[in-house]
mmCIF file of C-alpha atoms in Angstrom:
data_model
loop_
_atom_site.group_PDB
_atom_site.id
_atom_site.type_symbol
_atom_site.label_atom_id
_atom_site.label_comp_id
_atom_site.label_asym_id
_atom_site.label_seq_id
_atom_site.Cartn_x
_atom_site.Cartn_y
_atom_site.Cartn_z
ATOM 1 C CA UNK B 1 -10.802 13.483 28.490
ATOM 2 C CA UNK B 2 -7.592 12.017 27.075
ATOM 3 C CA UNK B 3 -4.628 14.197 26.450
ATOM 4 C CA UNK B 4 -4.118 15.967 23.317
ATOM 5 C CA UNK B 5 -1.529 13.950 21.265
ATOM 6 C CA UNK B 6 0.506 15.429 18.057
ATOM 7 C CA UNK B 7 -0.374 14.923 14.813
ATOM 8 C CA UNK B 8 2.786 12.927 14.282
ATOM 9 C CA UNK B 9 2.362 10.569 16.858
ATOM 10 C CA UNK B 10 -1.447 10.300 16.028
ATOM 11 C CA UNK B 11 -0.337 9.202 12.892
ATOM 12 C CA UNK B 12 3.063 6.875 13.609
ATOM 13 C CA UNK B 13 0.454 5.499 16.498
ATOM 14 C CA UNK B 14 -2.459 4.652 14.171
ATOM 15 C CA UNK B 15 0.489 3.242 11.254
ATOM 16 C CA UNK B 16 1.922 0.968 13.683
ATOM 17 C CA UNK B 17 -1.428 -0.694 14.827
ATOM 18 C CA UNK B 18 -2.513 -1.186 11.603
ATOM 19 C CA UNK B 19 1.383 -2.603 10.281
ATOM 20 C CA UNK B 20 0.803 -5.249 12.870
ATOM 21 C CA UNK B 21 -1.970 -6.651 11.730
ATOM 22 C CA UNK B 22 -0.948 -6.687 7.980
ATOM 23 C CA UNK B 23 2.697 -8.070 9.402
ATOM 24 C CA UNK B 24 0.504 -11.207 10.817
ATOM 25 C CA UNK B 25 -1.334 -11.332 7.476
ATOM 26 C CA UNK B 26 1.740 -11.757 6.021
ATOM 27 C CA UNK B 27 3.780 -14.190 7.697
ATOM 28 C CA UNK B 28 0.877 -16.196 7.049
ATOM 29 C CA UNK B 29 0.937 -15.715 3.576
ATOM 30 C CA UNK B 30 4.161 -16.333 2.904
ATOM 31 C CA UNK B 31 4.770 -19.517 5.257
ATOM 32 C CA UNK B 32 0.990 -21.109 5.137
ATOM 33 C CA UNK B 33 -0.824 -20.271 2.439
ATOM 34 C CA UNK B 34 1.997 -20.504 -0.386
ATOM 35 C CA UNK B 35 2.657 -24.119 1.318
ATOM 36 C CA UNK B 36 -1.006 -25.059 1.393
ATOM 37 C CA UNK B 37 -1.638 -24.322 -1.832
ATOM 38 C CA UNK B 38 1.350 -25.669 -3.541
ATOM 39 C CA UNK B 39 2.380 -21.749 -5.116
ATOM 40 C CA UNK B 40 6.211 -21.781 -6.292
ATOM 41 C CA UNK B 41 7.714 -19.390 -4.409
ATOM 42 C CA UNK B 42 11.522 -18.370 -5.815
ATOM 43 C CA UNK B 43 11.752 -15.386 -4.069
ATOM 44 C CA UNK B 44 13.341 -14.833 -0.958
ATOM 45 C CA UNK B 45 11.614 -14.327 2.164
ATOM 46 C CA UNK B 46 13.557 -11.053 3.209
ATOM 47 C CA UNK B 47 12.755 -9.771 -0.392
ATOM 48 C CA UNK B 48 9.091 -10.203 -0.452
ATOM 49 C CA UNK B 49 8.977 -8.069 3.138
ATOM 50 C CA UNK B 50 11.078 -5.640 1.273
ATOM 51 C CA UNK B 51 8.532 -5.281 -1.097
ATOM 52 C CA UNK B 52 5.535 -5.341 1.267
ATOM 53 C CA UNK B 53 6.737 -3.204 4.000
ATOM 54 C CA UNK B 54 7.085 0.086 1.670
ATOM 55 C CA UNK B 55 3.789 -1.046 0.467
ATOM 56 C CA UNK B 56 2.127 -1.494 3.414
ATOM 57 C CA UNK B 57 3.165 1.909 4.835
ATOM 58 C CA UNK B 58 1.876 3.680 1.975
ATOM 59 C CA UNK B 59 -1.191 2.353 1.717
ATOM 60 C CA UNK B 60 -2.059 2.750 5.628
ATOM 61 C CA UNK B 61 -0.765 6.592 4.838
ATOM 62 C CA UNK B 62 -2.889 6.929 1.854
ATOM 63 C CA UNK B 63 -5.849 5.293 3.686
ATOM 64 C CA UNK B 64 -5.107 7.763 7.194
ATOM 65 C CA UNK B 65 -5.057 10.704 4.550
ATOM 66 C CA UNK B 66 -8.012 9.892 2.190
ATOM 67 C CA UNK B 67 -10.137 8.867 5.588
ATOM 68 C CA UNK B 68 -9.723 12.701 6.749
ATOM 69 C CA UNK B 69 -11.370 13.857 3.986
ATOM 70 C CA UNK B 70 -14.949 12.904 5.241
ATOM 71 C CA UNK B 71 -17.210 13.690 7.512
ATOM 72 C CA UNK B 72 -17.369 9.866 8.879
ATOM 73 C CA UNK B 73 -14.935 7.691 8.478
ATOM 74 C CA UNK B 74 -17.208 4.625 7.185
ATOM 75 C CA UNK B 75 -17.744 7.025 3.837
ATOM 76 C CA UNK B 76 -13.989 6.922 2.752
ATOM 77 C CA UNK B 77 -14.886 2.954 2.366
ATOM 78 C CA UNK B 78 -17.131 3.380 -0.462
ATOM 79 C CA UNK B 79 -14.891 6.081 -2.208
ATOM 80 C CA UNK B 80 -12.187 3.681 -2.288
ATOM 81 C CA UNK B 81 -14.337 0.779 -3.188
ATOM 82 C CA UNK B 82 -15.749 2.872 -6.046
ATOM 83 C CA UNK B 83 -12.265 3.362 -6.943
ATOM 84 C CA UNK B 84 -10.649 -0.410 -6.330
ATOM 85 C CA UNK B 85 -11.662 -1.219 -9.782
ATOM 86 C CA UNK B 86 -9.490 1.338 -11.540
ATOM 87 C CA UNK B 87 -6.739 1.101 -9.287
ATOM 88 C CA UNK B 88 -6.955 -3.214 -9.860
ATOM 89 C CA UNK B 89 -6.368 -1.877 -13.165
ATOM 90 C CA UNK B 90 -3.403 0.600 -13.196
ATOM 91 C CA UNK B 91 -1.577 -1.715 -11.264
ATOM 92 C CA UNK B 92 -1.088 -4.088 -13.775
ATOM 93 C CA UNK B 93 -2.272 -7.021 -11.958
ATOM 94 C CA UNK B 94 -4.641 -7.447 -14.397
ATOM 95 C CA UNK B 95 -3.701 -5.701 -17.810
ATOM 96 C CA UNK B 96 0.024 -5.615 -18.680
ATOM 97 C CA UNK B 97 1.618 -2.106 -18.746
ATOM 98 C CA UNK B 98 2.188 -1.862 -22.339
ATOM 99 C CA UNK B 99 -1.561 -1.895 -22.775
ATOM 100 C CA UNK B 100 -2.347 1.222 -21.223
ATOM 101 C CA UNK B 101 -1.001 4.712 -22.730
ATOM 102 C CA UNK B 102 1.722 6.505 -21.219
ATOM 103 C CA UNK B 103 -0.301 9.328 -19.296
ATOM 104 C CA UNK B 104 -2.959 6.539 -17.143
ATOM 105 C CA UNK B 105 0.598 5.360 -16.667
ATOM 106 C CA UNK B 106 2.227 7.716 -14.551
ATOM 107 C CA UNK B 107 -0.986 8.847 -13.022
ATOM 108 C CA UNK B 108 -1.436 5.300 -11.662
ATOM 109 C CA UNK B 109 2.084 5.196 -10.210
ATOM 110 C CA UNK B 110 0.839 7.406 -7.614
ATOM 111 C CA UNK B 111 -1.113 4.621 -6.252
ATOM 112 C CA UNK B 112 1.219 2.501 -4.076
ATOM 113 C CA UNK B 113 -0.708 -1.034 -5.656
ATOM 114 C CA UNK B 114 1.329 -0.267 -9.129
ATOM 115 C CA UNK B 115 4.914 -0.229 -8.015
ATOM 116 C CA UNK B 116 3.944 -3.269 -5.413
ATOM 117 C CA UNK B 117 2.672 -5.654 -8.015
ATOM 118 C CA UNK B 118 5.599 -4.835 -10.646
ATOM 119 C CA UNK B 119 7.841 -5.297 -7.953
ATOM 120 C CA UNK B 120 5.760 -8.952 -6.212
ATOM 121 C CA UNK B 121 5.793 -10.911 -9.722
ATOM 122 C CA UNK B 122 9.606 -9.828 -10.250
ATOM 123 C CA UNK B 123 10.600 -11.183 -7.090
ATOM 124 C CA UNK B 124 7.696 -13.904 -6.943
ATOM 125 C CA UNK B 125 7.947 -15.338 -10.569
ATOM 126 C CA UNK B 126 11.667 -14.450 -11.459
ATOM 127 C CA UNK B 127 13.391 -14.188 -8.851
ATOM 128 C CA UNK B 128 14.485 -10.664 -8.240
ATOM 129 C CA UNK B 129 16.963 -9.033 -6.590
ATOM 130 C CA UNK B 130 16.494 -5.871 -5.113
ATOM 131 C CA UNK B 131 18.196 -3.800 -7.474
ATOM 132 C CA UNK B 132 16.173 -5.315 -9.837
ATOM 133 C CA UNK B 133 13.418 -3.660 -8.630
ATOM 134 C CA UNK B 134 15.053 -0.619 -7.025
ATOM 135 C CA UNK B 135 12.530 1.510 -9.533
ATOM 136 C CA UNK B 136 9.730 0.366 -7.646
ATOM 137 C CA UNK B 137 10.789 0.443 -4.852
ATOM 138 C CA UNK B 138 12.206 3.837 -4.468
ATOM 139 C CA UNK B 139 8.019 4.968 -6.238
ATOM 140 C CA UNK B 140 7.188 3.042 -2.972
ATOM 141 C CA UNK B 141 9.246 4.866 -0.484
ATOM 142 C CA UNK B 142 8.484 8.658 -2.172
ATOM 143 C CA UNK B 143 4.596 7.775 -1.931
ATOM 144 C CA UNK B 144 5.445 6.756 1.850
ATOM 145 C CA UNK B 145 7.326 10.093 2.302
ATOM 146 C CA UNK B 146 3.980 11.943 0.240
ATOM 147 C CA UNK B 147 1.381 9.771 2.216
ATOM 148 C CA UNK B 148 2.902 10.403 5.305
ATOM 149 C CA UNK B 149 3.230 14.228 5.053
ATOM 150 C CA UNK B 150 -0.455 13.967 4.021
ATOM 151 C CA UNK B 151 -1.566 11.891 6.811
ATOM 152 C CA UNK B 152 -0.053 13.953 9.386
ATOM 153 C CA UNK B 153 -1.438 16.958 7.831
ATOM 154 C CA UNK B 154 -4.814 15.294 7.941
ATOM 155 C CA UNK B 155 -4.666 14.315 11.617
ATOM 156 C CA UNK B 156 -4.048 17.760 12.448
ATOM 157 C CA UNK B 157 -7.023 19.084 10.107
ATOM 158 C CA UNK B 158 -9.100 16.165 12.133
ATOM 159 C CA UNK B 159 -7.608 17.553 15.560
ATOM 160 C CA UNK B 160 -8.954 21.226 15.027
#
């Protein structure tokens, strides 16, 4: 039997493996794949990991938190591929902001895809500066901070 581990470190554990693997994902992205296939790319390198790295960490929270929430893991998949659609959406990826109304809005600022995109094309397209986009990212870091509370809380609802 393995030795019961906190919460906390349960969670910064389970955040790290998975930051890995998206940090590999990428590094390729931004050095191969823009190269391969020709994509302008007039941000800077360090911006685009500024961007990614709050994103990253909330999503891997939300994911850690929303996974505790069923009985198996495997069923948290389908709940959040029932809901990819409308979060595609409120991220503005595919609609532009002003088309939605104010209310779906703010609701979809609490996923972390909304604040990431706004923040990717201003960096990736115009060429951003941070404090161009400190809006989104400071949404980023306060869903990190929310997600994280929640995950932690959730590996300790998982423990018991």
């Amino acid at each position: 039997r393995y030795p019961s581990r906190s919460p906390l470190a349960i969670t910064i554990g389970r955040t790290l493996a998975y930051l890995a693997i998206y940090a590999l994902t990428l590094g390729f992205m931004l050095t191969v794949h823009y190269s391969l296939f020709d994509y302008p790319m007039r941000g800077v390198w360090w911006r685009c990991v500024a961007v990614v790295a709050p994103y990253l960490l909330a999503a891997i929270l939300l994911a850690q938190a929303v996974g505790s929430l069923f009985r198996h893991r495997e069923s948290s998949l389908l709940w959040l591929l029932w809901l990819s659609i409308p979060f595609l959406l409120v991220s503005g990826a595919s609609l532009p902001r002003q088309a939605f109304p104010e209310w779906l809005y703010i609701i979809g600022k609490a996923v972390p895809s909304s604040s990431a995109v706004e923040a990717w094309i201003a960096v990736q397209s115009r060429g951003a500066s941070l404090a161009d986009i400190a809006s989104e990212l400071t949404t980023l870091w306060v869903l990190v901070a929310i997600y994280g509370v929640a995950a932690v809380v959730a590996n300790r609802r998982r423990q018991n």
